[in-house]
GROMACS .gro file of C-alpha atoms in nm:
model
  459
    1MET     CA    1  -6.021 -10.009   1.984
    2GLU     CA    2  -5.738  -9.803   1.801
    3THR     CA    3  -5.903  -9.507   1.958
    4HIS     CA    4  -5.894  -9.625   2.276
    5GLU     CA    5  -5.518  -9.762   2.196
    6LYS     CA    6  -5.445  -9.395   2.152
    7ARG     CA    7  -5.621  -9.256   2.467
    8LEU     CA    8  -5.835  -9.073   2.258
    9ASP     CA    9  -6.196  -9.182   2.428
   10GLN     CA   10  -6.345  -9.124   2.727
   11SER     CA   11  -6.314  -9.420   2.915
   12SER     CA   12  -5.913  -9.432   2.834
   13THR     CA   13  -5.870  -9.087   3.015
   14PHE     CA   14  -6.015  -9.244   3.328
   15ARG     CA   15  -5.764  -9.535   3.371
   16VAL     CA   16  -5.448  -9.336   3.294
   17LYS     CA   17  -5.250  -9.340   3.631
   18ARG     CA   18  -4.877  -9.272   3.498
   19ASP     CA   19  -4.728  -9.182   3.165
   20THR     CA   20  -4.578  -9.498   3.066
   21PRO     CA   21  -4.571  -9.595   2.695
   22PRO     CA   22  -4.713  -9.935   2.631
   23LEU     CA   23  -4.557 -10.268   2.495
   24ILE     CA   24  -4.646 -10.346   2.147
   25TYR     CA   25  -4.613 -10.643   1.952
   26SER     CA   26  -4.644 -10.552   1.560
   27PRO     CA   27  -4.543 -10.844   1.330
   28TYR     CA   28  -4.564 -10.665   1.038
   29GLY     CA   29  -4.357 -10.345   1.122
   30GLU     CA   30  -4.297 -10.092   1.421
   31GLY     CA   31  -4.519  -9.792   1.403
   32LEU     CA   32  -4.819  -9.955   1.253
   33SER     CA   33  -5.148  -9.843   1.409
   34LEU     CA   34  -5.405 -10.105   1.500
   35GLN     CA   35  -5.589 -10.063   1.146
   36LYS     CA   36  -5.251 -10.063   0.936
   37SER     CA   37  -5.159 -10.397   1.105
   38PHE     CA   38  -5.480 -10.548   1.052
   39ASP     CA   39  -5.466 -10.441   0.669
   40ALA     CA   40  -5.104 -10.596   0.634
   41HIS     CA   41  -5.241 -10.921   0.815
   42ASN     CA   42  -5.567 -10.947   0.580
   43GLU     CA   43  -5.365 -10.853   0.269
   44GLY     CA   44  -5.414 -11.143   0.031
   45ALA     CA   45  -5.606 -11.329   0.223
   46LYS     CA   46  -5.954 -11.475   0.182
   47ARG     CA   47  -6.256 -11.524   0.381
   48ASN     CA   48  -6.648 -11.628   0.389
   49LYS     CA   49  -6.830 -11.304   0.251
   50ALA     CA   50  -7.086 -11.376   0.463
   51ALA     CA   51  -6.914 -11.348   0.765
   52GLY     CA   52  -7.002 -11.026   1.004
   53LYS     CA   53  -6.686 -11.010   1.209
   54ILE     CA   54  -6.368 -10.948   1.068
   55ALA     CA   55  -6.122 -10.989   1.383
   56LEU     CA   56  -6.103 -11.135   1.722
   57HIS     CA   57  -6.002 -10.967   2.050
   58ALA     CA   58  -5.870 -11.151   2.372
   59PHE     CA   59  -5.768 -10.989   2.687
   60VAL     CA   60  -5.523 -11.239   2.834
   61GLN     CA   61  -5.517 -11.202   3.190
   62PHE     CA   62  -5.169 -11.280   3.417
   63PRO     CA   63  -5.162 -11.361   3.771
   64THR     CA   64  -5.143 -11.050   3.981
   65GLU     CA   65  -4.889 -11.220   4.180
   66VAL     CA   66  -4.643 -11.213   3.900
   67PRO     CA   67  -4.352 -10.901   3.985
   68LEU     CA   68  -4.374 -10.633   3.746
   69THR     CA   69  -4.056 -10.618   3.633
   70PRO     CA   70  -3.927 -10.484   3.270
   71GLU     CA   71  -3.849 -10.860   3.182
   72ASN     CA   72  -4.162 -10.996   3.333
   73GLU     CA   73  -4.385 -10.739   3.153
   74GLN     CA   74  -4.196 -10.826   2.828
   75ARG     CA   75  -4.265 -11.208   2.899
   76MET     CA   76  -4.609 -11.153   2.978
   77LEU     CA   77  -4.666 -10.987   2.599
   78ASN     CA   78  -4.456 -11.261   2.468
   79GLU     CA   79  -4.645 -11.523   2.623
   80ALA     CA   80  -4.987 -11.391   2.545
   81VAL     CA   81  -4.898 -11.393   2.182
   82ALA     CA   82  -4.755 -11.738   2.158
   83PHE     CA   83  -5.067 -11.876   2.365
   84ILE     CA   84  -5.306 -11.735   2.106
   85ASN     CA   85  -5.114 -11.821   1.828
   86ALA     CA   86  -5.053 -12.172   1.945
   87SER     CA   87  -5.382 -12.248   2.001
   88HIS     CA   88  -5.533 -12.076   1.692
   89GLY     CA   89  -5.290 -12.254   1.396
   90GLY     CA   90  -5.014 -12.055   1.462
   91ARG     CA   91  -5.073 -11.751   1.231
   92ALA     CA   92  -5.305 -11.568   1.422
   93VAL     CA   93  -5.201 -11.263   1.584
   94PHE     CA   94  -5.163 -10.906   1.404
   95ARG     CA   95  -5.124 -10.711   1.707
   96ALA     CA   96  -5.113 -10.740   2.078
   97ARG     CA   97  -5.028 -10.478   2.362
   98LEU     CA   98  -4.983 -10.461   2.724
   99ASP     CA   99  -5.065 -10.134   2.874
  100ARG     CA  100  -4.861  -9.995   3.163
  101ASP     CA  101  -5.018  -9.653   3.236
  102GLU     CA  102  -5.310  -9.817   3.395
  103ALA     CA  103  -5.393  -9.970   3.792
  104GLY     CA  104  -5.421 -10.299   3.632
  105ARG     CA  105  -5.094 -10.386   3.459
  106HIS     CA  106  -5.126 -10.789   3.437
  107GLY     CA  107  -5.341 -10.817   3.127
  108VAL     CA  108  -5.264 -10.795   2.756
  109ASP     CA  109  -5.486 -10.726   2.443
  110VAL     CA  110  -5.449 -10.971   2.165
  111PHE     CA  111  -5.594 -10.882   1.813
  112TYR     CA  112  -5.583 -11.203   1.585
  113ALA     CA  113  -5.773 -11.323   1.279
  114PRO     CA  114  -5.665 -11.713   1.246
  115LYS     CA  115  -5.510 -11.766   0.878
  116TYR     CA  116  -5.486 -12.145   0.755
  117GLU     CA  117  -5.417 -12.347   0.412
  118LYS     CA  118  -5.793 -12.411   0.309
  119VAL     CA  119  -5.815 -12.726   0.076
  120THR     CA  120  -6.169 -12.674  -0.123
  121ARG     CA  121  -6.394 -12.961  -0.213
  122ARG     CA  122  -6.215 -13.035  -0.533
  123GLY     CA  123  -5.884 -13.046  -0.395
  124LYS     CA  124  -5.772 -12.663  -0.480
  125VAL     CA  125  -5.558 -12.507  -0.169
  126VAL     CA  126  -5.606 -12.148  -0.099
  127GLU     CA  127  -5.309 -12.051   0.083
  128ASP     CA  128  -5.417 -11.785   0.289
  129TRP     CA  129  -5.795 -11.846   0.453
  130ILE     CA  130  -5.916 -11.642   0.734
  131SER     CA  131  -6.187 -11.797   0.995
  132LEU     CA  132  -6.271 -11.659   1.299
  133SER     CA  133  -6.467 -11.954   1.420
  134LYS     CA  134  -6.271 -12.272   1.297
  135PHE     CA  135  -6.023 -12.288   1.557
  136GLY     CA  136  -6.238 -12.243   1.843
  137LYS     CA  137  -6.470 -12.466   1.731
  138GLU     CA  138  -6.240 -12.734   1.709
  139MET     CA  139  -6.114 -12.654   1.994
  140ALA     CA  140  -6.406 -12.710   2.185
  141LEU     CA  141  -6.537 -13.012   2.033
  142ALA     CA  142  -6.195 -13.190   2.112
  143ARG     CA  143  -6.220 -13.095   2.449
  144PHE     CA  144  -6.599 -13.146   2.539
  145GLY     CA  145  -6.728 -13.370   2.243
  146GLU     CA  146  -7.118 -13.395   2.191
  147ARG     CA  147  -7.412 -13.405   2.448
  148GLN     CA  148  -7.781 -13.444   2.476
  149LYS     CA  149  -7.970 -13.128   2.319
  150LYS     CA  150  -8.169 -12.963   2.551
  151ALA     CA  151  -8.493 -12.742   2.448
  152LYS     CA  152  -8.704 -12.512   2.621
  153ASN     CA  153  -9.058 -12.687   2.713
  154PRO     CA  154  -9.324 -12.415   2.676
  155GLU     CA  155  -9.536 -12.568   2.925
  156THR     CA  156  -9.291 -12.614   3.222
  157GLY     CA  157  -9.087 -12.326   3.114
  158LYS     CA  158  -8.773 -12.535   3.188
  159PHE     CA  159  -8.495 -12.678   2.985
  160GLU     CA  160  -8.549 -13.065   2.918
  161PRO     CA  161  -8.343 -13.295   2.705
  162VAL     CA  162  -8.483 -13.334   2.361
  163VAL     CA  163  -8.516 -13.728   2.214
  164ASP     CA  164  -8.628 -13.823   1.847
  165ALA     CA  165  -8.943 -14.003   1.753
  166ASP     CA  166  -8.736 -14.344   1.861
  167GLY     CA  167  -8.724 -14.202   2.230
  168GLN     CA  168  -8.319 -14.175   2.148
  169PRO     CA  169  -8.121 -13.886   2.287
  170VAL     CA  170  -8.054 -13.575   2.014
  171LEU     CA  171  -7.677 -13.516   2.038
  172GLU     CA  172  -7.573 -13.185   1.987
  173ARG     CA  173  -7.186 -13.076   1.928
  174CYS     CA  174  -7.057 -12.861   2.208
  175ASP     CA  175  -6.868 -12.619   1.982
  176SER     CA  176  -7.075 -12.293   2.052
  177PRO     CA  177  -6.923 -11.979   2.187
  178TYR     CA  178  -6.974 -12.087   2.557
  179PHE     CA  179  -6.763 -12.378   2.504
  180GLN     CA  180  -6.518 -12.236   2.322
  181GLY     CA  181  -6.475 -12.010   2.596
  182GLN     CA  182  -6.471 -12.274   2.858
  183ALA     CA  183  -6.178 -12.438   2.628
  184LEU     CA  184  -5.949 -12.146   2.596
  185GLN     CA  185  -5.980 -12.062   2.994
  186ASP     CA  186  -5.877 -12.464   3.060
  187LEU     CA  187  -5.568 -12.434   2.771
  188TRP     CA  188  -5.472 -12.108   2.934
  189THR     CA  189  -5.440 -12.257   3.267
  190ALA     CA  190  -5.219 -12.523   3.141
  191HIS     CA  191  -5.039 -12.293   2.964
  192LEU     CA  192  -4.953 -12.090   3.296
  193ARG     CA  193  -4.851 -12.420   3.490
  194GLU     CA  194  -4.653 -12.603   3.187
  195LYS     CA  195  -4.503 -12.343   2.965
  196MET     CA  196  -4.473 -12.057   3.229
  197GLY     CA  197  -4.395 -12.272   3.557
  198LEU     CA  198  -4.656 -12.107   3.760
  199GLU     CA  199  -4.759 -12.442   3.916
  200TRP     CA  200  -4.974 -12.260   4.183
  201VAL     CA  201  -5.205 -12.090   3.947
  202GLU     CA  202  -5.583 -12.213   4.011
  203ARG     CA  203  -5.839 -12.204   3.707
  204GLY     CA  204  -6.116 -11.961   3.745
  205LYS     CA  205  -6.475 -12.064   3.876
  206LYS     CA  206  -6.716 -12.206   3.564
  207LYS     CA  207  -7.025 -11.960   3.539
  208VAL     CA  208  -7.324 -12.141   3.656
  209GLY     CA  209  -7.561 -11.952   3.418
  210ARG     CA  210  -7.444 -11.763   3.091
  211ASP     CA  211  -7.568 -11.434   3.162
  212PRO     CA  212  -7.303 -11.137   3.058
  213ASP     CA  213  -7.024 -11.086   3.321
  214ARG     CA  214  -6.803 -10.868   3.173
  215LEU     CA  215  -6.733 -10.532   3.434
  216GLU     CA  216  -6.610 -10.239   3.331
  217PRO     CA  217  -6.240 -10.178   3.455
  218GLU     CA  218  -6.397  -9.891   3.685
  219GLU     CA  219  -6.615 -10.142   3.793
  220TYR     CA  220  -6.407 -10.428   3.861
  221LYS     CA  221  -6.146 -10.249   4.009
  222LEU     CA  222  -6.399 -10.122   4.289
  223ALA     CA  223  -6.526 -10.514   4.340
  224GLU     CA  224  -6.166 -10.594   4.373
  225ASP     CA  225  -6.089 -10.325   4.608
  226GLN     CA  226  -6.393 -10.429   4.826
  227LYS     CA  227  -6.299 -10.766   4.826
  228LYS     CA  228  -5.963 -10.676   4.948
  229LEU     CA  229  -6.105 -10.478   5.224
  230LYS     CA  230  -6.318 -10.718   5.364
  231LEU     CA  231  -6.049 -10.963   5.356
  232ALA     CA  232  -5.827 -10.736   5.553
  233LEU     CA  233  -6.090 -10.663   5.813
  234GLU     CA  234  -6.180 -11.070   5.829
  235ARG     CA  235  -5.783 -11.082   5.882
  236ALA     CA  236  -5.773 -10.854   6.171
  237ASP     CA  237  -6.074 -10.996   6.319
  238MET     CA  238  -5.883 -11.314   6.312
  239GLU     CA  239  -5.570 -11.209   6.440
  240ARG     CA  240  -5.722 -10.999   6.725
  241GLU     CA  241  -5.894 -11.354   6.811
  242PHE     CA  242  -5.539 -11.528   6.842
  243LEU     CA  243  -5.394 -11.284   7.052
  244ALA     CA  244  -5.680 -11.296   7.264
  245ALA     CA  245  -5.655 -11.664   7.301
  246LEU     CA  246  -5.279 -11.614   7.411
  247ARG     CA  247  -5.364 -11.366   7.615
  248ASP     CA  248  -5.645 -11.573   7.783
  249GLY     CA  249  -5.375 -11.887   7.816
  250GLU     CA  250  -5.554 -12.145   7.604
  251PHE     CA  251  -5.183 -12.177   7.461
  252ILE     CA  252  -4.854 -12.068   7.515
  253LEU     CA  253  -4.605 -11.971   7.244
  254ARG     CA  254  -4.278 -12.206   7.226
  255PRO     CA  255  -3.942 -12.080   7.073
  256PRO     CA  256  -3.948 -12.155   6.671
  257LYS     CA  257  -3.631 -12.231   6.461
  258ASP     CA  258  -3.818 -11.953   6.193
  259PRO     CA  259  -3.910 -11.622   6.360
  260GLN     CA  260  -4.199 -11.589   6.128
  261ILE     CA  261  -4.361 -11.937   6.242
  262LEU     CA  262  -4.594 -11.920   6.553
  263SER     CA  263  -4.518 -12.268   6.721
  264VAL     CA  264  -4.819 -12.338   6.977
  265ARG     CA  265  -4.818 -12.555   7.293
  266TRP     CA  266  -5.140 -12.640   7.421
  267ARG     CA  267  -5.291 -12.568   7.767
  268LYS     CA  268  -5.369 -12.936   7.940
  269MET     CA  269  -5.589 -12.796   8.231
  270PRO     CA  270  -5.858 -12.739   8.118
  271ALA     CA  271  -5.792 -12.906   7.789
  272VAL     CA  272  -5.882 -12.698   7.469
  273THR     CA  273  -6.145 -12.880   7.234
  274PRO     CA  274  -6.001 -13.018   6.901
  275GLU     CA  275  -6.264 -12.744   6.745
  276ARG     CA  276  -6.105 -12.485   6.909
  277ARG     CA  277  -5.761 -12.589   6.813
  278GLU     CA  278  -5.837 -12.574   6.466
  279ARG     CA  279  -6.012 -12.237   6.498
  280ILE     CA  280  -5.699 -12.112   6.678
  281GLY     CA  281  -5.469 -12.241   6.403
  282LEU     CA  282  -5.639 -12.105   6.151
  283CYS     CA  283  -5.664 -11.751   6.321
  284ALA     CA  284  -5.285 -11.795   6.353
  285LYS     CA  285  -5.226 -11.778   5.983
  286SER     CA  286  -5.394 -11.452   5.950
  287VAL     CA  287  -5.130 -11.306   6.193
  288CYS     CA  288  -4.961 -11.021   5.983
  289SER     CA  289  -4.541 -11.067   5.954
  290ALA     CA  290  -4.477 -10.785   6.181
  291VAL     CA  291  -4.687 -10.915   6.451
  292ARG     CA  292  -4.538 -11.238   6.427
  293LEU     CA  293  -4.177 -11.127   6.436
  294ASN     CA  294  -4.275 -10.916   6.751
  295LEU     CA  295  -4.425 -11.190   6.942
  296ASN     CA  296  -4.140 -11.425   6.888
  297GLU     CA  297  -3.898 -11.165   6.983
  298THR     CA  298  -4.094 -11.066   7.268
  299LEU     CA  299  -4.061 -11.458   7.350
  300ALA     CA  300  -3.700 -11.463   7.339
  301GLY     CA  301  -3.641 -11.177   7.526
  302LYS     CA  302  -3.866 -11.337   7.827
  303LEU     CA  303  -3.646 -11.687   7.796
  304ALA     CA  304  -3.352 -11.487   7.802
  305GLN     CA  305  -3.462 -11.325   8.135
  306GLU     CA  306  -3.616 -11.644   8.298
  307GLU     CA  307  -3.291 -11.808   8.245
  308LYS     CA  308  -3.066 -11.505   8.344
  309LEU     CA  309  -3.297 -11.519   8.677
  310ALA     CA  310  -3.233 -11.894   8.704
  311GLU     CA  311  -2.864 -11.838   8.684
  312LEU     CA  312  -2.869 -11.615   8.964
  313MET     CA  313  -3.084 -11.815   9.183
  314GLN     CA  314  -2.852 -12.099   9.097
  315ARG     CA  315  -2.546 -11.905   9.200
  316GLU     CA  316  -2.730 -11.785   9.533
  317GLU     CA  317  -2.797 -12.153   9.621
  318ARG     CA  318  -2.436 -12.229   9.566
  319LEU     CA  319  -2.319 -11.938   9.786
  320LYS     CA  320  -2.596 -12.056  10.056
  321ALA     CA  321  -2.392 -12.414  10.051
  322PRO     CA  322  -2.299 -12.520  10.429
  323GLU     CA  323  -1.970 -12.416  10.543
  324SER     CA  324  -1.834 -12.760  10.603
  325LEU     CA  325  -1.855 -12.852  10.178
  326ILE     CA  326  -1.643 -12.552  10.136
  327GLU     CA  327  -1.414 -12.679  10.357
  328ALA     CA  328  -1.430 -13.014  10.264
  329ALA     CA  329  -1.373 -12.892   9.915
  330LYS     CA  330  -1.058 -12.710  10.032
  331ALA     CA  331  -0.942 -13.006  10.213
  332GLU     CA  332  -1.011 -13.218   9.899
  333ALA     CA  333  -0.810 -12.965   9.685
  334LYS     CA  334  -0.495 -12.935   9.952
  335ALA     CA  335  -0.487 -13.329   9.987
  336GLU     CA  336  -0.484 -13.369   9.582
  337VAL     CA  337  -0.198 -13.081   9.579
  338MET     CA  338  -0.007 -13.281   9.858
  339ALA     CA  339  -0.051 -13.610   9.686
  340ASP     CA  340   0.111 -13.464   9.368
  341LEU     CA  341   0.399 -13.299   9.574
  342LYS     CA  342   0.484 -13.607   9.729
  343ASP     CA  343   0.503 -13.791   9.401
  344ASP     CA  344   0.720 -13.550   9.263
  345PHE     CA  345   0.899 -13.561   9.563
  346ASP     CA  346   0.974 -13.953   9.572
  347THR     CA  347   1.018 -13.951   9.218
  348LEU     CA  348   1.302 -13.696   9.250
  349LYS     CA  349   1.480 -13.856   9.553
  350SER     CA  350   1.481 -14.179   9.366
  351ALA     CA  351   1.654 -14.005   9.056
  352TRP     CA  352   1.864 -13.816   9.284
  353ALA     CA  353   1.983 -14.139   9.484
  354THR     CA  354   2.030 -14.337   9.152
  355ASN     CA  355   2.239 -14.081   8.999
  356GLU     CA  356   1.964 -14.007   8.721
  357ALA     CA  357   1.991 -13.617   8.812
  358THR     CA  358   2.203 -13.387   9.036
  359TYR     CA  359   2.204 -13.119   9.242
  360SER     CA  360   2.500 -12.842   9.195
  361VAL     CA  361   2.548 -12.699   9.577
  362ASP     CA  362   2.814 -12.442   9.488
  363THR     CA  363   2.579 -12.283   9.252
  364GLU     CA  364   2.270 -12.334   9.473
  365GLY     CA  365   1.999 -12.468   9.251
  366TYR     CA  366   2.123 -12.606   8.921
  367TRP     CA  367   2.000 -12.950   8.879
  368LYS     CA  368   2.144 -13.186   8.612
  369TRP     CA  369   2.033 -13.473   8.412
  370TRP     CA  370   2.288 -13.706   8.365
  371TYR     CA  371   2.206 -13.949   8.111
  372GLU     CA  372   2.243 -13.757   7.795
  373ALA     CA  373   2.139 -14.052   7.573
  374GLU     CA  374   1.800 -14.045   7.736
  375ARG     CA  375   1.693 -13.650   7.700
  376GLY     CA  376   1.338 -13.611   7.562
  377THR     CA  377   1.231 -13.951   7.686
  378PRO     CA  378   0.918 -13.940   7.916
  379ARG     CA  379   1.129 -14.025   8.218
  380HIS     CA  380   1.348 -13.723   8.131
  381ALA     CA  381   1.003 -13.490   8.129
  382ARG     CA  382   0.894 -13.642   8.437
  383VAL     CA  383   1.223 -13.574   8.617
  384SER     CA  384   1.245 -13.229   8.487
  385ALA     CA  385   0.881 -13.157   8.609
  386CYS     CA  386   0.975 -13.270   8.951
  387PHE     CA  387   1.270 -13.023   8.906
  388GLU     CA  388   1.032 -12.735   8.887
  389SER     CA  389   0.789 -12.881   9.134
  390VAL     CA  390   1.003 -13.003   9.466
  391GLY     CA  391   1.378 -12.963   9.324
  392GLY     CA  392   1.432 -12.701   9.575
  393LEU     CA  393   1.351 -12.881   9.868
  394VAL     CA  394   1.564 -13.188   9.770
  395GLY     CA  395   1.842 -12.937   9.700
  396TRP     CA  396   1.812 -12.811  10.060
  397MET     CA  397   1.841 -13.185  10.170
  398ALA     CA  398   2.136 -13.205   9.969
  399ARG     CA  399   2.334 -12.904  10.111
  400ARG     CA  400   2.276 -13.023  10.441
  401PHE     CA  401   2.428 -13.398  10.358
  402GLU     CA  402   2.721 -13.224  10.247
  403GLU     CA  403   2.739 -12.985  10.547
  404VAL     CA  404   2.686 -13.285  10.780
  405MET     CA  405   2.932 -13.539  10.593
  406ASN     CA  406   3.193 -13.224  10.612
  407GLU     CA  407   3.149 -13.186  10.968
  408VAL     CA  408   3.200 -13.550  11.017
  409VAL     CA  409   3.495 -13.590  10.780
  410ARG     CA  410   3.672 -13.294  10.991
  411TYR     CA  411   3.657 -13.473  11.322
  412LEU     CA  412   3.819 -13.778  11.200
  413THR     CA  413   4.224 -13.858  11.251
  414PRO     CA  414   4.420 -13.839  10.931
  415ALA     CA  415   4.440 -14.180  10.898
  416ALA     CA  416   4.057 -14.225  10.929
  417GLN     CA  417   3.998 -13.951  10.674
  418THR     CA  418   4.271 -14.130  10.406
  419GLU     CA  419   4.021 -14.447  10.467
  420PHE     CA  420   3.707 -14.250  10.444
  421LYS     CA  421   3.805 -14.100  10.140
  422ASN     CA  422   3.933 -14.411   9.958
  423GLU     CA  423   3.618 -14.619  10.080
  424TRP     CA  424   3.400 -14.328   9.896
  425ILE     CA  425   3.602 -14.313   9.600
  426ASP     CA  426   3.541 -14.709   9.575
  427ALA     CA  427   3.177 -14.645   9.615
  428LEU     CA  428   3.189 -14.377   9.375
  429ASP     CA  429   3.348 -14.632   9.126
  430ARG     CA  430   3.084 -14.890   9.195
  431GLY     CA  431   2.824 -14.624   9.174
  432ASP     CA  432   2.698 -14.679   9.502
  433ALA     CA  433   2.763 -14.325   9.620
  434PRO     CA  434   2.638 -13.973   9.496
  435GLU     CA  435   2.907 -13.758   9.307
  436TRP     CA  436   3.027 -13.390   9.302
  437TRP     CA  437   3.087 -13.175   9.025
  438ALA     CA  438   3.456 -13.075   9.140
  439PRO     CA  439   3.659 -13.118   9.429
  440GLY     CA  440   3.558 -12.923   9.724
  441ASP     CA  441   3.168 -12.993   9.657
  442GLY     CA  442   3.062 -13.288   9.929
  443PRO     CA  443   3.311 -13.424  10.166
  444SER     CA  444   3.650 -13.203  10.165
  445GLY     CA  445   3.862 -13.328   9.910
  446VAL     CA  446   3.679 -13.651   9.787
  447THR     CA  447   3.685 -13.684   9.422
  448GLY     CA  448   3.664 -13.989   9.172
  449GLY     CA  449   3.469 -14.213   8.963
  450VAL     CA  450   3.488 -14.068   8.626
  451GLY     CA  451   3.818 -13.863   8.689
  452GLN     CA  452   3.951 -13.598   8.919
  453ASN     CA  453   3.902 -13.294   8.652
  454SER     CA  454   3.595 -13.450   8.487
  455PRO     CA  455   3.216 -13.343   8.571
  456SER     CA  456   3.024 -13.604   8.780
  457LEU     CA  457   2.666 -13.651   8.840
  458GLY     CA  458   2.706 -13.443   9.190
  459MET     CA  459   2.445 -13.422   9.458
   0.00000   0.00000   0.00000
């Protein structure tokens, strides 16, 4: 194993793919070889002299889905050491290695010889005793207990249950290396799920028989490549089947929320059978990410074109509407405008007649709000809006009124003019007549109301 670690044997030279040093766990000091690490671990410890083996080797496999980052590589090394120690008394591992120059980089080689404090029959405590089978047997026995023993029947050649002379089952402990391996596999799956948070990990399938199943790395890699190739071909066939069903109209695609999801709507006539639906659903899962994205982008483009076409068709229909509808719409709009203008005219006419607002004839277009205390009120805002809307029309009426009144007064006798002016001044004082800004605005020479030199409401 040390020769293999140093890449001095023939098999290791075939596996090297890159010049990257391994990660090493060496609790007895850095730079120690595998042999020196074992010597340091074994120093001062006792073991059964009849034992033929001196250490154990475990290849701890991690899921290949774990991303290969420096942090994850170090964690895999640490977790492998922690697992073997935890399942073998806490003082078992004397060296571990994660190779990073091979094609496979998710396995950790762990070398261990479990230590524990042994108590002899006389109660003497031997502090460091090494046993390669103690913890494995205890682990298997705790997990599987006992079972009825089986032996090969020489007549039938089959293994049959063994019973004693009284016909009672003969039990045997389930702590052989076979059961130890089963227990270790169970515990490792639990460790991945519970300690490392890889809840999606599934335990490997148990062996049917007890024949050796170990493959050399090269053979294993070839077998795995063949599996991947077979799976890729199956996925390609299922993908083609899905696309053919889409082409033949067995279903159509609907716009999904996620561009990586294929949303299917089934054809109603003739209806697709449940079995066929299930098969197409299975094939949909085999469609690769790029094809999913392309299908949904094509669908989105097609829907956008259909929406644009529908919009153009609606626009064409609107253009083809009867002329009477267009004229009716124009008349309706004109009626609304005229109604608004009439309302503005009536409002401003009322404001003018009641002296809320006046129009300066001499400046030809200046409207004035008279009640200063009410500025900013809704009424002020409404009348001001009317200034902008129909103020010019009402102002024209004010000018015509002044011109007519001046013409009338001009043809009166002096006595009649004096009487008219006096009556007008009285009306101004009572608030029953329009006022002017200054003498000369309105009937010639008529002033009054708030005073001869003071501004008045005007017309």
